[in-house]
Amino acid sequence: MSPLGGALQVLGNAARLGSSPPVAGGKQWWSWISLDDVVDVIYHSIINEKISGPVNVASPNPVRQKEWASTLS
């Protein structure tokens, strides 16, 4: 996520307008990761010859979407 675009920008704008309700009840897990972390993983994957194939990038501490929406607003 980045405040310069993507989901955080859209959801942040909604929260600033007072509209940050949970999506579909808010029970689903929300695993977010910063753009800097994604770039670090891509770079590490490129320079490390032992890594091949798909690489999963996710937060080690996901939260429920309802909690995330509440924190954002």
Tab-separated table of C-alpha atoms in Angstrom:
chain	number	residue	atom	x	y	z
A	1	MET	CA	0.000	0.000	0.000
A	2	SER	CA	1.071	3.509	-0.676
A	3	PRO	CA	-0.582	6.851	0.114
A	4	LEU	CA	0.350	7.859	-3.446
A	5	GLY	CA	-2.136	5.503	-5.093
A	6	GLY	CA	-3.807	2.148	-5.113
A	7	ALA	CA	-6.233	0.891	-2.495
A	8	LEU	CA	-4.916	3.041	0.358
A	9	GLN	CA	-5.498	6.263	-1.568
A	10	VAL	CA	-9.077	5.313	-2.493
A	11	LEU	CA	-9.975	3.999	0.962
A	12	GLY	CA	-8.199	6.899	2.675
A	13	ASN	CA	-10.228	9.397	0.654
A	14	ALA	CA	-13.443	7.609	1.662
A	15	ALA	CA	-12.392	7.596	5.333
A	16	ARG	CA	-11.637	11.331	5.249
A	17	LEU	CA	-15.177	11.882	3.968
A	18	GLY	CA	-16.519	9.823	6.878
A	19	SER	CA	-17.372	6.796	4.767
A	20	SER	CA	-15.275	3.792	5.719
A	21	PRO	CA	-17.784	0.995	6.354
A	22	PRO	CA	-16.657	-2.629	6.475
A	23	VAL	CA	-17.053	-4.519	3.195
A	24	ALA	CA	-19.444	-7.518	3.196
A	25	GLY	CA	-19.663	-7.624	6.981
A	26	GLY	CA	-15.921	-7.128	7.529
A	27	LYS	CA	-15.148	-10.703	8.614
A	28	GLN	CA	-12.731	-11.461	5.768
A	29	TRP	CA	-9.002	-11.287	6.411
A	30	TRP	CA	-7.097	-8.309	5.040
A	31	SER	CA	-3.439	-9.041	4.408
A	32	TRP	CA	-1.826	-5.772	3.413
A	33	ILE	CA	1.768	-4.987	2.548
A	34	SER	CA	3.602	-1.765	1.763
A	35	LEU	CA	4.928	-0.935	-1.684
A	36	ASP	CA	8.456	-0.738	-0.230
A	37	ASP	CA	8.139	-4.304	1.087
A	38	VAL	CA	6.935	-5.563	-2.308
A	39	VAL	CA	9.888	-3.889	-4.043
A	40	ASP	CA	12.288	-5.436	-1.500
A	41	VAL	CA	10.855	-8.918	-2.156
A	42	ILE	CA	11.104	-8.467	-5.931
A	43	TYR	CA	14.699	-7.243	-5.647
A	44	HIS	CA	15.661	-10.119	-3.322
A	45	SER	CA	14.011	-12.602	-5.707
A	46	ILE	CA	15.983	-11.236	-8.648
A	47	ILE	CA	19.407	-11.321	-6.987
A	48	ASN	CA	18.942	-14.681	-5.213
A	49	GLU	CA	19.432	-17.520	-7.713
A	50	LYS	CA	17.869	-20.033	-5.298
A	51	ILE	CA	14.434	-18.428	-5.730
A	52	SER	CA	12.401	-19.524	-8.740
A	53	GLY	CA	8.719	-19.645	-9.587
A	54	PRO	CA	5.905	-17.731	-7.934
A	55	VAL	CA	6.591	-15.764	-4.752
A	56	ASN	CA	3.781	-14.964	-2.313
A	57	VAL	CA	4.008	-11.553	-0.649
A	58	ALA	CA	1.670	-11.023	2.309
A	59	SER	CA	1.505	-9.471	5.743
A	60	PRO	CA	2.628	-11.666	8.641
A	61	ASN	CA	-0.173	-10.154	10.756
A	62	PRO	CA	-3.411	-9.897	8.757
A	63	VAL	CA	-6.434	-8.196	10.322
A	64	ARG	CA	-10.153	-8.492	9.736
A	65	GLN	CA	-11.405	-6.001	7.151
A	66	LYS	CA	-13.737	-4.454	9.754
A	67	GLU	CA	-10.782	-3.740	12.083
A	68	TRP	CA	-8.757	-2.274	9.214
A	69	ALA	CA	-11.633	0.012	8.150
A	70	SER	CA	-12.103	1.165	11.747
A	71	THR	CA	-8.395	1.929	12.130
A	72	LEU	CA	-8.315	3.845	8.856
A	73	SER	CA	-11.190	6.122	9.844
